[in-house]
Amino acid sequence: MANAFWCIVEDDRQGMPKKVMSEVIGEAARLAGGQVEAVWLTDKASDAGLKQLGEWGATRVWLLANAAYAPYRSEVWAGAVAELATKESPKAIFGAVTSRQREFVARLAARLGVGLAADCVAFAMEGDRLVATRPIYAGKLLSKVAWAKGPWVATLRPNVFRPAEAQPGKTAAVERPSLSAPAAIMKFVERREDVSTGLPELAEAETVISGGRGMKGPENYVILEDLARVIGAAVGASRAAVDAGWRPHRFQIGQTGRTISPKLYLGFGVSGAIQHLAGMRTSKVIVAVNKDPEAPIFKIADYGIVADLFEVVPALTAEFKKLLEK
Ligand SMILES: Cc1cc2nc3c(=O)[nH]c(=O)nc-3n(C[C@H](O)[C@H](O)[C@H](O)COP(=O)(O)OP(=O)(O)OC[C@H]3O[C@@H](n4cnc5c(N)ncnc54)[C@H](O)[C@@H]3O)c2cc1C
């Protein structure tokens, strides 16, 4: 529908939208006054997933169900959504800041010949134009931007926007538009699944534990994982730890890694370089444990412990175990 705000669905590849979609849809609904539509590219649409999108507030789901949409290839997705957007003229197109959508939404904006506001942390309607707020200079400054022309294309940082409250029983109309057959430029060669840690995903987690160079070696991350299991946290790392080969790059927090905004961030042996802060400074509560009282991370920490992490982590794990098992 013209004037609708579109939300590109980020799913778990198994037919369910991810939690971040409740935030994207919730914010779109607040701005659009209800005209919120989801666009779902998938090879595994499920009734439960469609129901979930409706309950979060999508009034319509554009279901682009085709085996060619999985595995994800940005040029295939961008072609399909650009074609649909050209036909339907949405007012805005929102995505989430995830690995896939960061890339694909930029490509989509280029195809549509419009500007992209990436990594937004706030929006406001000023008259009839949308103004987006986004961090710049590694989060040191916030900039406000508006679009010269529509549709307004933006990506939203996870864990920043208020999630939509699910309204049980509310349903979305499902449209299956006919689009040109997807033409892939790249050939799919091989898929390798990441080995699951059994812990929450970094970008989705409400609590994140981060280990830096102070962890001293990859074998020591086991103490962070023990704590993470007790409190239900994800475990991330600084670039120094990733560059040393202690953790894969997908766990890196910061300017050249993942941007997170959990309710609670716990940093162990992380100095707090500006490039690390760029990826976590919007966390609601920041706790830092560092031997060095001058470590820059203490400047932004809500709680700081000057101590040896190898004493603090096991003590915290034991205390949380006692508290949470009560
Ligand atoms: C272009 C560019 C992009 C970058 N992108 C990123 C990025 O995305 N993410 C990122 O993290 N960095 C990034 N960096 C690197 C960044 O500048 C820092 O080098 C890096 O963040 C440092 O990691 P660290 O805090 O783990 O290590 P260090 O700075 O070496 O800090 C280790 C800390 O551990 C403490 N410590 C040591 N032993 C203990 C102990 N037993 N108990 C408690 N504390 C202890 C030390 O006091 C120290 O403060 C980037 C740099 C550049 C130039």
mmCIF file of N, CA and C and ligand atoms in Angstrom, residues 210-216 221 237-243 246 249 252-258 267-279 289-297 305-312, ligand 1:
data_model
loop_
_atom_site.group_PDB
_atom_site.id
_atom_site.type_symbol
_atom_site.label_atom_id
_atom_site.label_comp_id
_atom_site.label_asym_id
_atom_site.label_seq_id
_atom_site.Cartn_x
_atom_site.Cartn_y
_atom_site.Cartn_z
ATOM 1 N N SER A 210 31.867 -9.700 27.554
ATOM 2 C CA SER A 210 32.904 -9.503 26.547
ATOM 3 C C SER A 210 34.276 -9.744 27.163
ATOM 4 N N GLY A 211 35.100 -10.507 26.466
ATOM 5 C CA GLY A 211 36.457 -10.782 26.959
ATOM 6 C C GLY A 211 37.481 -10.155 26.048
ATOM 7 N N GLY A 212 38.442 -9.462 26.624
ATOM 8 C CA GLY A 212 39.474 -8.799 25.834
ATOM 9 C C GLY A 212 40.811 -9.486 25.961
ATOM 10 N N ARG A 213 41.869 -8.727 25.621
ATOM 11 C CA ARG A 213 43.220 -9.291 25.661
ATOM 12 C C ARG A 213 43.595 -9.745 27.070
ATOM 13 N N GLY A 214 42.949 -9.142 28.054
ATOM 14 C CA GLY A 214 43.204 -9.532 29.443
ATOM 15 C C GLY A 214 42.822 -10.978 29.743
ATOM 16 N N MET A 215 42.121 -11.648 28.815
ATOM 17 C CA MET A 215 41.776 -13.067 29.026
ATOM 18 C C MET A 215 43.001 -13.967 28.903
ATOM 19 N N LYS A 216 44.040 -13.417 28.278
ATOM 20 C CA LYS A 216 45.362 -14.073 28.174
ATOM 21 C C LYS A 216 45.434 -15.249 27.193
ATOM 22 N N TYR A 221 38.452 -18.550 27.929
ATOM 23 C CA TYR A 221 37.068 -18.115 27.686
ATOM 24 C C TYR A 221 36.055 -19.043 28.326
ATOM 25 N N ALA A 237 33.812 -10.555 22.190
ATOM 26 C CA ALA A 237 35.244 -10.335 22.401
ATOM 27 C C ALA A 237 35.663 -8.998 21.796
ATOM 28 N N SER A 238 36.830 -8.539 22.229
ATOM 29 C CA SER A 238 37.397 -7.340 21.605
ATOM 30 C C SER A 238 38.153 -7.767 20.345
ATOM 31 N N ARG A 239 38.543 -6.779 19.576
ATOM 32 C CA ARG A 239 39.290 -7.102 18.354
ATOM 33 C C ARG A 239 40.658 -7.700 18.685
ATOM 34 N N ALA A 240 41.256 -7.245 19.776
ATOM 35 C CA ALA A 240 42.572 -7.790 20.128
ATOM 36 C C ALA A 240 42.461 -9.302 20.317
ATOM 37 N N ALA A 241 41.378 -9.742 20.959
ATOM 38 C CA ALA A 241 41.185 -11.178 21.188
ATOM 39 C C ALA A 241 40.895 -11.906 19.874
ATOM 40 N N VAL A 242 40.151 -11.244 18.999
ATOM 41 C CA VAL A 242 39.811 -11.858 17.699
ATOM 42 C C VAL A 242 41.064 -11.918 16.821
ATOM 43 N N ASP A 243 41.817 -10.807 16.786
ATOM 44 C CA ASP A 243 43.033 -10.786 15.957
ATOM 45 C C ASP A 243 44.049 -11.833 16.433
ATOM 46 N N TRP A 246 41.778 -15.948 19.176
ATOM 47 C CA TRP A 246 41.146 -16.604 20.325
ATOM 48 C C TRP A 246 39.661 -16.846 20.107
ATOM 49 N N HIS A 249 35.681 -14.098 14.202
ATOM 50 C CA HIS A 249 35.325 -12.692 13.993
ATOM 51 C C HIS A 249 33.861 -12.398 14.295
ATOM 52 N N GLN A 252 33.217 -10.548 17.435
ATOM 53 C CA GLN A 252 33.873 -9.261 17.717
ATOM 54 C C GLN A 252 32.862 -8.133 17.895
ATOM 55 N N ILE A 253 33.047 -7.398 18.968
ATOM 56 C CA ILE A 253 32.196 -6.241 19.249
ATOM 57 C C ILE A 253 32.973 -4.990 18.878
ATOM 58 N N GLY A 254 32.338 -4.073 18.153
ATOM 59 C CA GLY A 254 33.026 -2.812 17.881
ATOM 60 C C GLY A 254 32.832 -2.327 16.470
ATOM 61 N N GLN A 255 33.588 -1.304 16.182
ATOM 62 C CA GLN A 255 33.463 -0.595 14.904
ATOM 63 C C GLN A 255 33.580 -1.524 13.703
ATOM 64 N N THR A 256 34.506 -2.475 13.767
ATOM 65 C CA THR A 256 34.673 -3.400 12.640
ATOM 66 C C THR A 256 34.122 -4.787 12.988
ATOM 67 N N GLY A 257 33.252 -4.816 13.997
ATOM 68 C CA GLY A 257 32.602 -6.066 14.387
ATOM 69 C C GLY A 257 31.117 -5.845 14.528
ATOM 70 N N ARG A 258 30.494 -6.432 15.548
ATOM 71 C CA ARG A 258 29.059 -6.311 15.747
ATOM 72 C C ARG A 258 28.735 -5.104 16.616
ATOM 73 N N GLY A 267 32.279 -6.274 30.747
ATOM 74 C CA GLY A 267 33.560 -6.354 30.042
ATOM 75 C C GLY A 267 34.666 -6.821 30.974
ATOM 76 N N PHE A 268 35.381 -7.865 30.569
ATOM 77 C CA PHE A 268 36.470 -8.413 31.387
ATOM 78 C C PHE A 268 37.777 -8.317 30.614
ATOM 79 N N GLY A 269 38.738 -7.573 31.163
ATOM 80 C CA GLY A 269 40.030 -7.441 30.502
ATOM 81 C C GLY A 269 39.924 -6.742 29.166
ATOM 82 N N VAL A 270 38.988 -5.797 29.084
ATOM 83 C CA VAL A 270 38.808 -4.970 27.884
ATOM 84 C C VAL A 270 39.209 -3.550 28.280
ATOM 85 N N SER A 271 40.117 -2.916 27.511
ATOM 86 C CA SER A 271 40.587 -1.589 27.942
ATOM 87 C C SER A 271 39.564 -0.489 27.665
ATOM 88 N N GLY A 272 38.759 -0.667 26.593
ATOM 89 C CA GLY A 272 37.760 0.362 26.272
ATOM 90 C C GLY A 272 38.240 1.321 25.212
ATOM 91 N N ALA A 273 38.935 0.777 24.197
ATOM 92 C CA ALA A 273 39.359 1.617 23.056
ATOM 93 C C ALA A 273 38.114 2.149 22.358
ATOM 94 N N ILE A 274 38.272 3.322 21.730
ATOM 95 C CA ILE A 274 37.110 3.981 21.106
ATOM 96 C C ILE A 274 36.422 3.065 20.090
ATOM 97 N N GLN A 275 37.225 2.243 19.390
ATOM 98 C CA GLN A 275 36.608 1.367 18.379
ATOM 99 C C GLN A 275 35.801 0.249 19.031
ATOM 100 N N HIS A 276 36.144 -0.141 20.241
ATOM 101 C CA HIS A 276 35.328 -1.138 20.947
ATOM 102 C C HIS A 276 34.047 -0.469 21.464
ATOM 103 N N LEU A 277 34.229 0.728 22.032
ATOM 104 C CA LEU A 277 33.059 1.454 22.567
ATOM 105 C C LEU A 277 32.029 1.713 21.465
ATOM 106 N N ALA A 278 32.503 1.884 20.225
ATOM 107 C CA ALA A 278 31.578 2.168 19.112
ATOM 108 C C ALA A 278 30.539 1.065 18.969
ATOM 109 N N GLY A 279 30.893 -0.130 19.392
ATOM 110 C CA GLY A 279 29.964 -1.246 19.222
ATOM 111 C C GLY A 279 29.149 -1.580 20.446
ATOM 112 N N VAL A 289 35.463 -4.843 34.445
ATOM 113 C CA VAL A 289 36.425 -5.406 35.390
ATOM 114 C C VAL A 289 37.791 -5.325 34.731
ATOM 115 N N ASN A 290 38.698 -4.590 35.376
ATOM 116 C CA ASN A 290 40.014 -4.377 34.790
ATOM 117 C C ASN A 290 41.025 -4.133 35.911
ATOM 118 N N LYS A 291 42.224 -4.643 35.732
ATOM 119 C CA LYS A 291 43.261 -4.477 36.756
ATOM 120 C C LYS A 291 43.754 -3.040 36.823
ATOM 121 N N ASP A 292 43.608 -2.333 35.691
ATOM 122 C CA ASP A 292 44.166 -0.986 35.585
ATOM 123 C C ASP A 292 43.104 0.070 35.909
ATOM 124 N N PRO A 293 43.271 0.806 37.025
ATOM 125 C CA PRO A 293 42.245 1.793 37.384
ATOM 126 C C PRO A 293 42.119 2.915 36.360
ATOM 127 N N GLU A 294 43.144 3.082 35.509
ATOM 128 C CA GLU A 294 43.119 4.146 34.490
ATOM 129 C C GLU A 294 42.517 3.660 33.166
ATOM 130 N N ALA A 295 42.074 2.428 33.106
ATOM 131 C CA ALA A 295 41.545 1.899 31.822
ATOM 132 C C ALA A 295 40.374 2.771 31.359
ATOM 133 N N PRO A 296 40.368 3.188 30.080
ATOM 134 C CA PRO A 296 39.320 4.116 29.583
ATOM 135 C C PRO A 296 37.902 3.575 29.742
ATOM 136 N N ILE A 297 37.748 2.271 29.801
ATOM 137 C CA ILE A 297 36.385 1.725 29.894
ATOM 138 C C ILE A 297 35.689 2.192 31.174
ATOM 139 N N ILE A 305 35.007 -2.547 38.582
ATOM 140 C CA ILE A 305 35.734 -3.285 39.617
ATOM 141 C C ILE A 305 37.202 -3.315 39.194
ATOM 142 N N VAL A 306 38.061 -2.719 40.014
ATOM 143 C CA VAL A 306 39.493 -2.765 39.724
ATOM 144 C C VAL A 306 40.011 -4.029 40.392
ATOM 145 N N ALA A 307 40.229 -5.045 39.592
ATOM 146 C CA ALA A 307 40.622 -6.335 40.160
ATOM 147 C C ALA A 307 41.063 -7.259 39.043
ATOM 148 N N ASP A 308 41.585 -8.411 39.463
ATOM 149 C CA ASP A 308 41.994 -9.447 38.516
ATOM 150 C C ASP A 308 40.757 -10.230 38.085
ATOM 151 N N LEU A 309 40.510 -10.255 36.796
ATOM 152 C CA LEU A 309 39.295 -10.923 36.303
ATOM 153 C C LEU A 309 39.282 -12.401 36.662
ATOM 154 N N PHE A 310 40.470 -12.997 36.786
ATOM 155 C CA PHE A 310 40.507 -14.433 37.076
ATOM 156 C C PHE A 310 40.039 -14.740 38.506
ATOM 157 N N GLU A 311 39.982 -13.713 39.330
ATOM 158 C CA GLU A 311 39.364 -13.888 40.660
ATOM 159 C C GLU A 311 37.883 -13.513 40.605
ATOM 160 N N VAL A 312 37.582 -12.426 39.859
ATOM 161 C CA VAL A 312 36.211 -11.895 39.866
ATOM 162 C C VAL A 312 35.226 -12.817 39.135
HETATM 163 C C1 LIG B 1 40.312 0.836 12.237
HETATM 164 C C2 LIG B 1 40.249 0.103 13.552
HETATM 165 C C3 LIG B 1 39.117 -0.637 13.845
HETATM 166 C C4 LIG B 1 39.034 -1.315 15.067
HETATM 167 N N1 LIG B 1 37.899 -2.039 15.360
HETATM 168 C C5 LIG B 1 37.778 -2.603 16.572
HETATM 169 C C6 LIG B 1 36.586 -3.306 16.945
HETATM 170 O O1 LIG B 1 35.649 -3.469 16.158
HETATM 171 N N2 LIG B 1 36.522 -3.819 18.190
HETATM 172 C C7 LIG B 1 37.529 -3.728 19.104
HETATM 173 O O2 LIG B 1 37.379 -4.235 20.227
HETATM 174 N N3 LIG B 1 38.661 -3.076 18.772
HETATM 175 C C8 LIG B 1 38.821 -2.548 17.534
HETATM 176 N N4 LIG B 1 40.002 -1.947 17.209
HETATM 177 C C9 LIG B 1 41.161 -2.116 18.098
HETATM 178 C C10 LIG B 1 41.160 -1.190 19.276
HETATM 179 O O3 LIG B 1 41.805 0.017 18.946
HETATM 180 C C11 LIG B 1 41.922 -1.845 20.471
HETATM 181 O O4 LIG B 1 43.217 -2.182 20.049
HETATM 182 C C12 LIG B 1 41.254 -3.099 21.019
HETATM 183 O O5 LIG B 1 39.890 -2.843 21.279
HETATM 184 C C13 LIG B 1 41.951 -3.505 22.317
HETATM 185 O O6 LIG B 1 41.394 -4.699 22.787
HETATM 186 P P1 LIG B 1 41.466 -5.043 24.337
HETATM 187 O O7 LIG B 1 40.776 -3.992 25.108
HETATM 188 O O8 LIG B 1 41.019 -6.443 24.472
HETATM 189 O O9 LIG B 1 43.041 -5.065 24.597
HETATM 190 P P2 LIG B 1 43.971 -4.065 25.396
HETATM 191 O O10 LIG B 1 43.780 -2.664 24.941
HETATM 192 O O11 LIG B 1 45.339 -4.649 25.344
HETATM 193 O O12 LIG B 1 43.406 -4.153 26.874
HETATM 194 C C14 LIG B 1 43.507 -5.278 27.684
HETATM 195 C C15 LIG B 1 43.037 -4.848 29.057
HETATM 196 O O13 LIG B 1 43.002 -5.976 29.922
HETATM 197 C C16 LIG B 1 43.404 -5.554 31.212
HETATM 198 N N5 LIG B 1 43.846 -6.758 31.923
HETATM 199 C C17 LIG B 1 44.935 -7.525 31.662
HETATM 200 N N6 LIG B 1 44.960 -8.586 32.504
HETATM 201 C C18 LIG B 1 43.881 -8.471 33.295
HETATM 202 C C19 LIG B 1 43.362 -9.269 34.373
HETATM 203 N N7 LIG B 1 43.962 -10.411 34.758
HETATM 204 N N8 LIG B 1 42.256 -8.863 35.002
HETATM 205 C C20 LIG B 1 41.618 -7.719 34.622
HETATM 206 N N9 LIG B 1 42.072 -6.926 33.606
HETATM 207 C C21 LIG B 1 43.165 -7.321 32.961
HETATM 208 C C22 LIG B 1 44.476 -4.530 30.963
HETATM 209 O O14 LIG B 1 44.598 -3.654 32.090
HETATM 210 C C23 LIG B 1 43.943 -3.822 29.738
HETATM 211 O O15 LIG B 1 43.180 -2.671 30.069
HETATM 212 C C24 LIG B 1 40.110 -1.258 15.985
HETATM 213 C C25 LIG B 1 41.244 -0.507 15.685
HETATM 214 C C26 LIG B 1 41.320 0.156 14.478
HETATM 215 C C27 LIG B 1 42.530 0.973 14.175
#
